[in-house]
Amino acid sequence: MAASARNPNLGSVAKVLSDDEVAELRRRVVDAVSRVCPAWLAGQAEDIAHNALLQLLESLSRRGGNRTFSSIYLRKAAHGATVDEIRRRVRRRESALETSAGVEQTRSAQPDPERAGAGREIGKAIVDCLEELIVPRRLAVTLVLRGGTVPEAARRLGWSLKRTEHLAYRGLADLRQCLSGKGWTP
Amino acid sequence: MSDTGHDVEQLRHELRQQTEAKGDGAACYRVETLWESATGRLARAENRAVVLHIAACASCATAWELARELAPAGEVAERAPATSWRRWVPAVAAAVLLAAVALWLWKPAEVREPIYRDTSGDWIVSELKADRSLERNDCTLRWSAGPEGTTYDVRVTTADLTPVAQGLDLSEPSFRVDPSSLASVSPGEVILWRVTARLPDGRKTASITFRTRVE
């Protein structure tokens, strides 16, 4: 082991947080991760919580002083650790060409691999068609397809509701036409 | 327009099946930037750049959607919509007057570029045999070494995430857990450990969480 280990055992964190405080922080982190972790990543929830907790403890070691974390801070930590795991999975799949770990795999409980594969194909076609939309329409349609409403998209883009409605409407029409051209009919 | 019509719901569903990034899939935004976008805190131009990126990148889109779902209700900041052109007349006039001055001082606005996805953490792998337990009197964790000059932090917890030990600024890819730190770890129990490496060029990257049984 390196002689430069300046704190081999958890001295600094133990001084900053009592056992009860660590236990409470752990409970809140696990809770935050359970809220953000998609069902298809549930098997990794423990690891994600572990990573989030370690990041928080590291942050605590650095900043000292304030020993409390707001709930929004914990959510961001849980979100960050979850996204790290998602990106890690995507990298693994890209390198190993795995085909079974779809983002929506367990969220939608797809039982049929063939159907899931077809779904990914349509998804790819949608992404390709989105890219062909003019930028304002692409912005509006992307936000609508990512789960938002038109009023929400308008707020996010700083556009009037009427303009956003028009762009989303025309954009979706373009998208359908493009998909039809590729042989898909939503 | 009905934005929750059946076909839109179906398009949403199908889009979520798409899990691959476009192109080489390498250029992604920082998770903090995605969070800020999803919670409506980014400047307009950058927010639009992020939305265009998530149109093509499945993992960033997933991260963005998760942040959107996590944001407290009503947190998405309101942005002033465009209004009648008459309201802009004074502003446009002022802008014209300022344009000449701006020409003297102009420099491109700083646009934050997407960062490249950090793939380097994947090289940190445990060098302990998967099926081998460690003796608590010789509980030395080992992992693959980075380039010359890399330093490491390692943090160890129990399986229920109670901190056990940590080593900071290690110059070698190993860490011996002091037996006294393992007092709360029962024989046969698993410890979790994670390595953060600081590369000589200043980049910092983290491993996955490793599991090791302690006797």
CSV table of C-alpha atoms in Angstrom, one decimal:
chain,number,residue,atom,x,y,z
A,1,MET,CA,0.0,0.0,0.0
A,2,ALA,CA,1.2,3.5,-0.7
A,3,ALA,CA,2.9,5.4,2.1
A,4,SER,CA,1.1,8.5,0.9
A,5,ALA,CA,-2.3,7.3,2.2
A,6,ARG,CA,-3.1,10.3,4.3
A,7,ASN,CA,-6.2,8.9,6.0
A,8,PRO,CA,-6.3,5.2,5.7
A,9,ASN,CA,-9.4,4.7,7.8
A,10,LEU,CA,-12.5,6.8,7.8
A,11,GLY,CA,-11.2,9.4,10.2
A,12,SER,CA,-12.4,12.5,8.6
A,13,VAL,CA,-15.9,11.3,7.8
A,14,ALA,CA,-16.3,9.7,11.2
A,15,LYS,CA,-15.4,12.9,12.9
A,16,VAL,CA,-17.9,14.9,10.8
A,17,LEU,CA,-20.8,12.5,11.1
A,18,SER,CA,-22.0,10.4,14.0
A,19,ASP,CA,-23.1,6.9,13.4
A,20,ASP,CA,-26.7,8.0,13.6
A,21,GLU,CA,-26.1,10.7,11.1
A,22,VAL,CA,-24.5,8.3,8.7
A,23,ALA,CA,-27.4,5.9,9.1
A,24,GLU,CA,-29.9,8.7,8.5
A,25,LEU,CA,-28.0,9.9,5.4
A,26,ARG,CA,-27.8,6.3,4.1
A,27,ARG,CA,-31.6,5.9,4.6
A,28,ARG,CA,-32.3,9.1,2.7
A,29,VAL,CA,-29.9,8.2,-0.1
A,30,VAL,CA,-31.5,4.7,-0.6
A,31,ASP,CA,-34.9,6.4,-0.6
A,32,ALA,CA,-33.7,9.0,-3.2
A,33,VAL,CA,-32.3,6.3,-5.4
A,34,SER,CA,-35.4,4.2,-5.2
A,35,ARG,CA,-37.4,7.2,-6.5
A,36,VAL,CA,-35.1,7.9,-9.5
A,37,CYS,CA,-33.9,4.4,-10.4
A,38,PRO,CA,-35.8,3.0,-13.4
A,39,ALA,CA,-37.3,-0.5,-12.9
A,40,TRP,CA,-34.9,-2.0,-15.4
A,41,LEU,CA,-32.0,-0.8,-13.3
A,42,ALA,CA,-33.5,-2.1,-10.0
A,43,GLY,CA,-30.9,-4.8,-9.7
A,44,GLN,CA,-28.2,-2.1,-9.5
A,45,ALA,CA,-30.0,0.1,-7.1
A,46,GLU,CA,-27.8,-0.9,-4.2
A,47,ASP,CA,-24.6,-0.1,-6.1
A,48,ILE,CA,-26.1,3.2,-7.3
A,49,ALA,CA,-27.0,4.1,-3.7
A,50,HIS,CA,-23.5,3.1,-2.7
A,51,ASN,CA,-21.9,5.4,-5.3
A,52,ALA,CA,-24.2,8.2,-4.4
A,53,LEU,CA,-23.4,7.9,-0.7
A,54,LEU,CA,-19.7,7.8,-1.3
A,55,GLN,CA,-19.9,10.9,-3.4
A,56,LEU,CA,-21.8,12.7,-0.7
A,57,LEU,CA,-19.3,11.6,1.9
A,58,GLU,CA,-16.5,12.8,-0.3
A,59,SER,CA,-18.3,16.1,-0.7
A,60,LEU,CA,-18.7,16.3,3.1
A,61,SER,CA,-15.0,15.6,3.6
A,62,ARG,CA,-14.1,18.4,1.2
A,63,ARG,CA,-16.5,21.1,2.5
A,64,GLY,CA,-16.6,20.2,6.2
A,65,GLY,CA,-18.8,22.5,8.2
A,66,ASN,CA,-22.3,22.0,6.9
A,67,ARG,CA,-23.3,18.5,7.7
A,68,THR,CA,-26.8,18.5,6.2
A,69,PHE,CA,-28.0,17.8,2.6
A,70,SER,CA,-31.2,19.2,1.3
A,71,SER,CA,-33.6,16.8,-0.3
A,72,ILE,CA,-33.0,18.4,-3.7
A,73,TYR,CA,-29.2,17.9,-3.3
A,74,LEU,CA,-29.8,14.2,-2.5
A,75,ARG,CA,-32.1,13.8,-5.5
A,76,LYS,CA,-29.4,15.3,-7.7
A,77,ALA,CA,-26.8,13.0,-6.2
A,78,ALA,CA,-29.1,10.0,-6.8
A,79,HIS,CA,-29.8,11.2,-10.3
A,80,GLY,CA,-26.1,11.6,-11.1
A,81,ALA,CA,-25.2,8.2,-9.8
A,82,THR,CA,-28.1,6.6,-11.7
A,83,VAL,CA,-27.1,8.3,-15.0
A,84,ASP,CA,-23.5,7.2,-14.4
A,85,GLU,CA,-24.8,3.6,-14.3
A,86,ILE,CA,-27.0,4.1,-17.4
A,87,ARG,CA,-24.1,5.5,-19.4
A,88,ARG,CA,-21.9,2.6,-18.2
A,89,ARG,CA,-24.5,0.2,-19.4
A,90,VAL,CA,-24.8,1.9,-22.8
A,91,ARG,CA,-21.0,1.8,-23.1
A,92,ARG,CA,-20.9,-1.9,-22.3
A,93,ARG,CA,-23.7,-2.6,-24.7
A,94,GLU,CA,-22.0,-0.6,-27.4
A,95,SER,CA,-18.8,-2.5,-26.9
A,96,ALA,CA,-20.3,-5.9,-26.4
A,97,LEU,CA,-23.2,-5.5,-28.8
A,98,GLU,CA,-25.6,-6.7,-26.1
A,99,THR,CA,-29.1,-6.7,-27.3
A,100,SER,CA,-31.2,-7.5,-24.3
A,101,ALA,CA,-30.9,-4.4,-22.1
A,102,GLY,CA,-33.3,-2.0,-23.6
A,103,VAL,CA,-34.1,1.2,-21.8
A,104,GLU,CA,-37.8,0.5,-21.7
A,105,GLN,CA,-37.3,-3.2,-21.3
A,106,THR,CA,-38.8,-3.7,-17.8
A,107,ARG,CA,-40.6,-0.4,-17.7
A,108,SER,CA,-43.0,-1.7,-20.3
A,109,ALA,CA,-42.4,-5.4,-19.3
A,110,GLN,CA,-41.8,-6.4,-22.9
A,111,PRO,CA,-42.1,-10.2,-22.9
A,112,ASP,CA,-41.3,-10.7,-26.5
A,113,PRO,CA,-37.7,-10.2,-27.6
A,114,GLU,CA,-38.8,-10.1,-31.3
A,115,ARG,CA,-41.3,-7.4,-30.5
A,116,ALA,CA,-38.8,-5.5,-28.4
A,117,GLY,CA,-36.3,-5.7,-31.3
A,118,ALA,CA,-38.9,-4.3,-33.7
A,119,GLY,CA,-39.6,-1.5,-31.1
A,120,ARG,CA,-36.0,-0.5,-31.2
A,121,GLU,CA,-36.1,-0.5,-35.0
A,122,ILE,CA,-39.1,1.9,-34.9
A,123,GLY,CA,-37.4,3.9,-32.3
A,124,LYS,CA,-34.3,4.3,-34.5
A,125,ALA,CA,-36.6,5.3,-37.4
A,126,ILE,CA,-38.2,7.9,-35.2
A,127,VAL,CA,-34.8,9.3,-34.2
A,128,ASP,CA,-33.7,9.4,-37.9
A,129,CYS,CA,-36.9,11.2,-38.8
A,130,LEU,CA,-36.6,13.6,-36.0
A,131,GLU,CA,-33.2,14.6,-37.4
A,132,GLU,CA,-34.8,15.5,-40.7
A,133,LEU,CA,-37.3,17.9,-39.1
A,134,ILE,CA,-36.5,21.6,-39.3
A,135,VAL,CA,-35.0,22.7,-36.0
A,136,PRO,CA,-38.0,24.5,-34.4
A,137,ARG,CA,-40.3,21.6,-35.2
A,138,ARG,CA,-37.6,19.1,-33.9
A,139,LEU,CA,-37.4,21.0,-30.6
A,140,ALA,CA,-41.2,21.0,-30.1
A,141,VAL,CA,-41.7,17.4,-31.1
A,142,THR,CA,-38.8,16.2,-29.0
A,143,LEU,CA,-40.1,17.7,-25.9
A,144,VAL,CA,-43.6,16.4,-26.6
A,145,LEU,CA,-42.3,12.9,-27.3
A,146,ARG,CA,-40.1,13.0,-24.2
A,147,GLY,CA,-43.2,13.1,-22.1
A,148,GLY,CA,-44.1,16.7,-21.9
A,149,THR,CA,-47.3,18.5,-22.8
A,150,VAL,CA,-47.4,21.3,-25.4
A,151,PRO,CA,-47.8,24.0,-22.7
A,152,GLU,CA,-44.7,22.6,-20.9
A,153,ALA,CA,-42.7,22.6,-24.1
A,154,ALA,CA,-43.8,26.2,-24.7
A,155,ARG,CA,-42.5,27.1,-21.3
A,156,ARG,CA,-39.2,25.3,-21.7
A,157,LEU,CA,-38.6,26.9,-25.1
A,158,GLY,CA,-39.8,30.3,-24.3
A,159,TRP,CA,-42.3,30.3,-27.1
A,160,SER,CA,-46.0,31.2,-27.1
A,161,LEU,CA,-48.4,28.3,-26.7
A,162,LYS,CA,-49.9,29.0,-30.1
A,163,ARG,CA,-46.5,28.9,-31.9
A,164,THR,CA,-45.5,25.7,-30.0
A,165,GLU,CA,-48.8,24.0,-30.8
A,166,HIS,CA,-48.3,24.9,-34.5
A,167,LEU,CA,-44.7,23.6,-34.5
A,168,ALA,CA,-45.6,20.4,-32.7
A,169,TYR,CA,-48.6,19.7,-34.9
A,170,ARG,CA,-46.6,20.3,-38.1
A,171,GLY,CA,-43.6,18.5,-36.7
A,172,LEU,CA,-45.6,15.4,-35.8
A,173,ALA,CA,-47.2,15.4,-39.2
A,174,ASP,CA,-43.8,15.5,-40.8
A,175,LEU,CA,-42.6,12.8,-38.5
A,176,ARG,CA,-45.5,10.5,-39.4
A,177,GLN,CA,-45.0,11.1,-43.1
A,178,CYS,CA,-41.3,10.3,-42.7
A,179,LEU,CA,-42.1,7.1,-40.8
A,180,SER,CA,-44.5,6.1,-43.5
A,181,GLY,CA,-41.8,6.6,-46.1
A,182,LYS,CA,-39.7,4.2,-44.1
A,183,GLY,CA,-42.5,1.7,-44.0
A,184,TRP,CA,-43.6,2.3,-40.4
A,185,THR,CA,-47.1,3.4,-39.6
A,186,PRO,CA,-47.6,4.5,-36.0
B,1,MET,CA,-53.8,19.5,-31.1
B,2,SER,CA,-54.2,16.6,-28.8
B,3,ASP,CA,-50.7,16.1,-27.5
B,4,THR,CA,-51.6,13.0,-25.6
B,5,GLY,CA,-53.4,11.3,-28.5
B,6,HIS,CA,-53.0,7.6,-29.0
B,7,ASP,CA,-50.4,7.8,-31.7
B,8,VAL,CA,-48.3,10.3,-29.7
B,9,GLU,CA,-48.3,7.9,-26.8
B,10,GLN,CA,-47.3,5.1,-29.2
B,11,LEU,CA,-44.5,7.2,-30.6
B,12,ARG,CA,-43.3,8.0,-27.1
B,13,HIS,CA,-43.3,4.3,-26.3
B,14,GLU,CA,-41.5,3.3,-29.5
B,15,LEU,CA,-38.9,6.1,-29.0
B,16,ARG,CA,-38.1,4.7,-25.6
B,17,GLN,CA,-37.2,1.4,-27.2
B,18,GLN,CA,-34.4,3.2,-29.0
B,19,THR,CA,-31.4,2.9,-26.7
B,20,GLU,CA,-28.5,3.7,-29.0
B,21,ALA,CA,-26.9,7.1,-29.4
B,22,LYS,CA,-26.6,8.5,-32.9
B,23,GLY,CA,-23.2,8.6,-34.6
B,24,ASP,CA,-20.5,7.4,-32.4
B,25,GLY,CA,-22.5,8.2,-29.3
B,26,ALA,CA,-19.6,9.8,-27.7
B,27,ALA,CA,-20.6,13.5,-27.2
B,28,CYS,CA,-22.8,13.8,-24.2
B,29,TYR,CA,-23.7,16.6,-21.9
B,30,ARG,CA,-22.7,16.6,-18.2
B,31,VAL,CA,-25.4,15.2,-16.0
B,32,GLU,CA,-25.6,18.6,-14.2
B,33,THR,CA,-26.4,20.3,-17.5
B,34,LEU,CA,-29.1,17.8,-18.3
B,35,TRP,CA,-30.5,18.4,-14.8
B,36,GLU,CA,-30.5,22.1,-15.3
B,37,SER,CA,-32.2,21.7,-18.7
B,38,ALA,CA,-34.8,19.4,-17.3
B,39,THR,CA,-35.6,21.8,-14.4
B,40,GLY,CA,-35.7,24.8,-16.7
B,41,ARG,CA,-32.5,26.5,-15.4
B,42,LEU,CA,-30.4,26.7,-18.5
B,43,ALA,CA,-30.0,29.7,-20.7
B,44,ARG,CA,-32.4,29.5,-23.7
B,45,ALA,CA,-29.7,28.8,-26.4
B,46,GLU,CA,-28.0,26.2,-24.4
B,47,ASN,CA,-31.3,24.6,-23.4
B,48,ARG,CA,-32.2,24.3,-27.1
B,49,ALA,CA,-28.9,22.7,-27.8
B,50,VAL,CA,-29.5,20.1,-25.1
B,51,VAL,CA,-33.0,19.3,-26.5
B,52,LEU,CA,-31.6,18.8,-29.9
B,53,HIS,CA,-29.0,16.5,-28.4
B,54,ILE,CA,-31.6,14.4,-26.5
B,55,ALA,CA,-33.5,14.1,-29.8
B,56,ALA,CA,-30.7,11.8,-31.0
B,57,CYS,CA,-29.1,10.5,-27.8
B,58,ALA,CA,-31.0,7.8,-25.9
B,59,SER,CA,-28.9,7.8,-22.7
B,60,CYS,CA,-29.0,11.6,-22.4
B,61,ALA,CA,-32.7,11.5,-23.1
B,62,THR,CA,-33.2,9.0,-20.4
B,63,ALA,CA,-31.2,11.1,-18.0
B,64,TRP,CA,-33.1,14.2,-18.9
B,65,GLU,CA,-36.5,12.4,-18.4
B,66,LEU,CA,-35.4,11.1,-15.0
B,67,ALA,CA,-34.4,14.6,-14.0
B,68,ARG,CA,-37.7,15.9,-15.3
B,69,GLU,CA,-39.6,13.4,-13.2
B,70,LEU,CA,-37.6,14.1,-10.1
B,71,ALA,CA,-37.9,17.8,-10.2
B,72,PRO,CA,-40.4,19.1,-7.6
B,73,ALA,CA,-43.7,20.1,-9.1
B,74,GLY,CA,-43.7,23.5,-10.5
B,75,GLU,CA,-39.9,23.7,-10.5
B,76,VAL,CA,-39.6,24.1,-14.2
B,77,ALA,CA,-38.8,27.7,-14.6
B,78,GLU,CA,-41.2,29.9,-16.6
B,79,ARG,CA,-39.7,31.5,-19.7
B,80,ALA,CA,-41.3,34.6,-21.1
B,81,PRO,CA,-42.9,33.7,-24.4
B,82,ALA,CA,-42.5,35.8,-27.4
B,83,THR,CA,-45.0,38.7,-27.6
B,84,SER,CA,-46.3,41.2,-30.0
B,85,TRP,CA,-43.6,42.8,-32.2
B,86,ARG,CA,-44.7,46.3,-31.1
B,87,ARG,CA,-43.3,45.5,-27.6
B,88,TRP,CA,-40.0,45.0,-29.1
B,89,VAL,CA,-39.7,48.3,-31.0
B,90,PRO,CA,-37.9,50.1,-28.1
B,91,ALA,CA,-35.6,47.2,-27.6
B,92,VAL,CA,-34.8,46.9,-31.3
B,93,ALA,CA,-34.1,50.6,-31.5
B,94,ALA,CA,-31.7,50.4,-28.5
B,95,ALA,CA,-30.1,47.3,-30.0
B,96,VAL,CA,-29.4,49.1,-33.3
B,97,LEU,CA,-27.8,51.9,-31.4
B,98,LEU,CA,-25.7,49.5,-29.4
B,99,ALA,CA,-24.8,47.4,-32.4
B,100,ALA,CA,-22.0,49.8,-33.4
B,101,VAL,CA,-20.5,49.7,-29.9
B,102,ALA,CA,-20.9,46.0,-29.8
B,103,LEU,CA,-19.0,45.6,-33.1
B,104,TRP,CA,-16.0,47.0,-31.3
B,105,LEU,CA,-16.3,44.8,-28.4
B,106,TRP,CA,-17.9,41.7,-29.9
B,107,LYS,CA,-16.6,38.3,-29.3
B,108,PRO,CA,-18.4,35.0,-29.7
B,109,ALA,CA,-20.7,34.2,-26.8
B,110,GLU,CA,-19.4,31.3,-24.8
B,111,VAL,CA,-21.4,28.2,-25.6
B,112,ARG,CA,-20.7,25.3,-23.4
B,113,GLU,CA,-19.7,22.4,-25.6
B,114,PRO,CA,-20.9,18.9,-24.9
B,115,ILE,CA,-18.2,17.0,-23.0
B,116,TYR,CA,-17.0,13.8,-24.3
B,117,ARG,CA,-18.3,10.8,-22.5
B,118,ASP,CA,-15.7,9.6,-20.0
B,119,THR,CA,-15.0,6.0,-20.8
B,120,SER,CA,-11.8,5.8,-18.9
B,121,GLY,CA,-13.3,4.5,-15.7
B,122,ASP,CA,-14.0,1.1,-17.3
B,123,TRP,CA,-10.3,0.3,-17.2
B,124,ILE,CA,-10.3,0.1,-13.4
B,125,VAL,CA,-11.0,-3.5,-12.6
B,126,SER,CA,-10.6,-5.5,-9.5
B,127,GLU,CA,-7.6,-7.8,-9.4
B,128,LEU,CA,-9.0,-9.9,-6.7
B,129,LYS,CA,-10.3,-13.3,-7.7
B,130,ALA,CA,-14.1,-13.2,-7.9
B,131,ASP,CA,-14.6,-16.4,-5.8
B,132,ARG,CA,-11.9,-15.7,-3.3
B,133,SER,CA,-12.6,-14.3,0.2
B,134,LEU,CA,-10.0,-12.1,2.0
B,135,GLU,CA,-8.8,-12.7,5.5
B,136,ARG,CA,-9.6,-9.7,7.7
B,137,ASN,CA,-6.0,-9.6,8.9
B,138,ASP,CA,-4.8,-9.3,5.4
B,139,CYS,CA,-7.6,-7.5,3.6
B,140,THR,CA,-5.8,-5.9,0.8
B,141,LEU,CA,-7.8,-4.6,-2.1
B,142,ARG,CA,-6.1,-4.5,-5.5
B,143,TRP,CA,-7.1,-3.0,-8.8
B,144,SER,CA,-5.6,-2.4,-12.3
B,145,ALA,CA,-3.1,0.4,-12.4
B,146,GLY,CA,-3.5,3.6,-14.4
B,147,PRO,CA,-0.7,5.4,-16.2
B,148,GLU,CA,2.4,6.4,-14.3
B,149,GLY,CA,1.6,9.2,-11.9
B,150,THR,CA,-2.1,8.2,-11.3
B,151,THR,CA,-3.3,8.5,-7.7
B,152,TYR,CA,-6.3,6.8,-6.2
B,153,ASP,CA,-9.0,7.2,-3.6
B,154,VAL,CA,-10.7,4.1,-2.4
B,155,ARG,CA,-13.8,4.0,-0.2
B,156,VAL,CA,-15.1,0.9,1.5
B,157,THR,CA,-18.5,0.2,3.0
B,158,THR,CA,-20.5,-2.7,4.2
B,159,ALA,CA,-23.3,-4.1,2.0
B,160,ASP,CA,-25.8,-1.8,3.8
B,161,LEU,CA,-23.5,1.2,2.9
B,162,THR,CA,-22.1,1.8,6.3
B,163,PRO,CA,-18.7,3.4,5.8
B,164,VAL,CA,-15.8,1.1,6.8
B,165,ALA,CA,-12.6,2.7,5.6
B,166,GLN,CA,-11.1,4.9,3.0
B,167,GLY,CA,-7.7,5.5,1.5
B,168,LEU,CA,-6.9,8.8,-0.1
B,169,ASP,CA,-4.2,9.9,-2.5
B,170,LEU,CA,-2.8,6.4,-2.9
B,171,SER,CA,0.1,6.2,-5.3
B,172,GLU,CA,-0.3,2.4,-5.7
B,173,PRO,CA,-3.3,0.5,-6.9
B,174,SER,CA,-3.9,-1.3,-3.7
B,175,PHE,CA,-5.3,-0.6,-0.2
B,176,ARG,CA,-5.0,-2.6,3.0
B,177,VAL,CA,-8.1,-2.2,5.2
B,178,ASP,CA,-7.0,-2.0,8.8
B,179,PRO,CA,-8.4,-5.0,10.7
B,180,SER,CA,-9.8,-2.8,13.4
B,181,SER,CA,-12.0,-1.1,10.7
B,182,LEU,CA,-13.5,-4.5,10.0
B,183,ALA,CA,-14.7,-5.0,13.5
B,184,SER,CA,-18.3,-4.3,12.4
B,185,VAL,CA,-18.0,-6.7,9.5
B,186,SER,CA,-19.1,-10.2,10.3
B,187,PRO,CA,-17.2,-13.2,9.0
B,188,GLY,CA,-18.4,-14.1,5.5
B,189,GLU,CA,-20.0,-10.6,5.0
B,190,VAL,CA,-19.5,-8.7,1.8
B,191,ILE,CA,-17.8,-5.3,1.7
B,192,LEU,CA,-18.3,-2.9,-1.2
B,193,TRP,CA,-15.5,-0.8,-2.5
B,194,ARG,CA,-15.0,1.8,-5.2
B,195,VAL,CA,-11.9,3.4,-6.7
B,196,THR,CA,-11.6,6.9,-7.9
B,197,ALA,CA,-8.5,7.6,-10.0
B,198,ARG,CA,-6.9,10.9,-10.8
B,199,LEU,CA,-4.9,10.7,-14.0
B,200,PRO,CA,-1.7,12.6,-14.6
B,201,ASP,CA,-3.6,15.0,-17.0
B,202,GLY,CA,-6.0,16.0,-14.2
B,203,ARG,CA,-9.0,13.9,-15.3
B,204,LYS,CA,-10.8,12.0,-12.6
B,205,THR,CA,-12.7,8.8,-13.1
B,206,ALA,CA,-14.4,6.2,-11.0
B,207,SER,CA,-14.8,2.5,-11.1
B,208,ILE,CA,-17.9,0.5,-10.7
B,209,THR,CA,-18.5,-0.8,-7.2
B,210,PHE,CA,-16.7,-4.0,-6.4
B,211,ARG,CA,-17.8,-6.7,-3.9
B,212,THR,CA,-15.4,-8.7,-1.8
B,213,ARG,CA,-16.2,-11.3,0.9
B,214,VAL,CA,-14.3,-11.0,4.2
B,215,GLU,CA,-13.7,-13.9,6.5
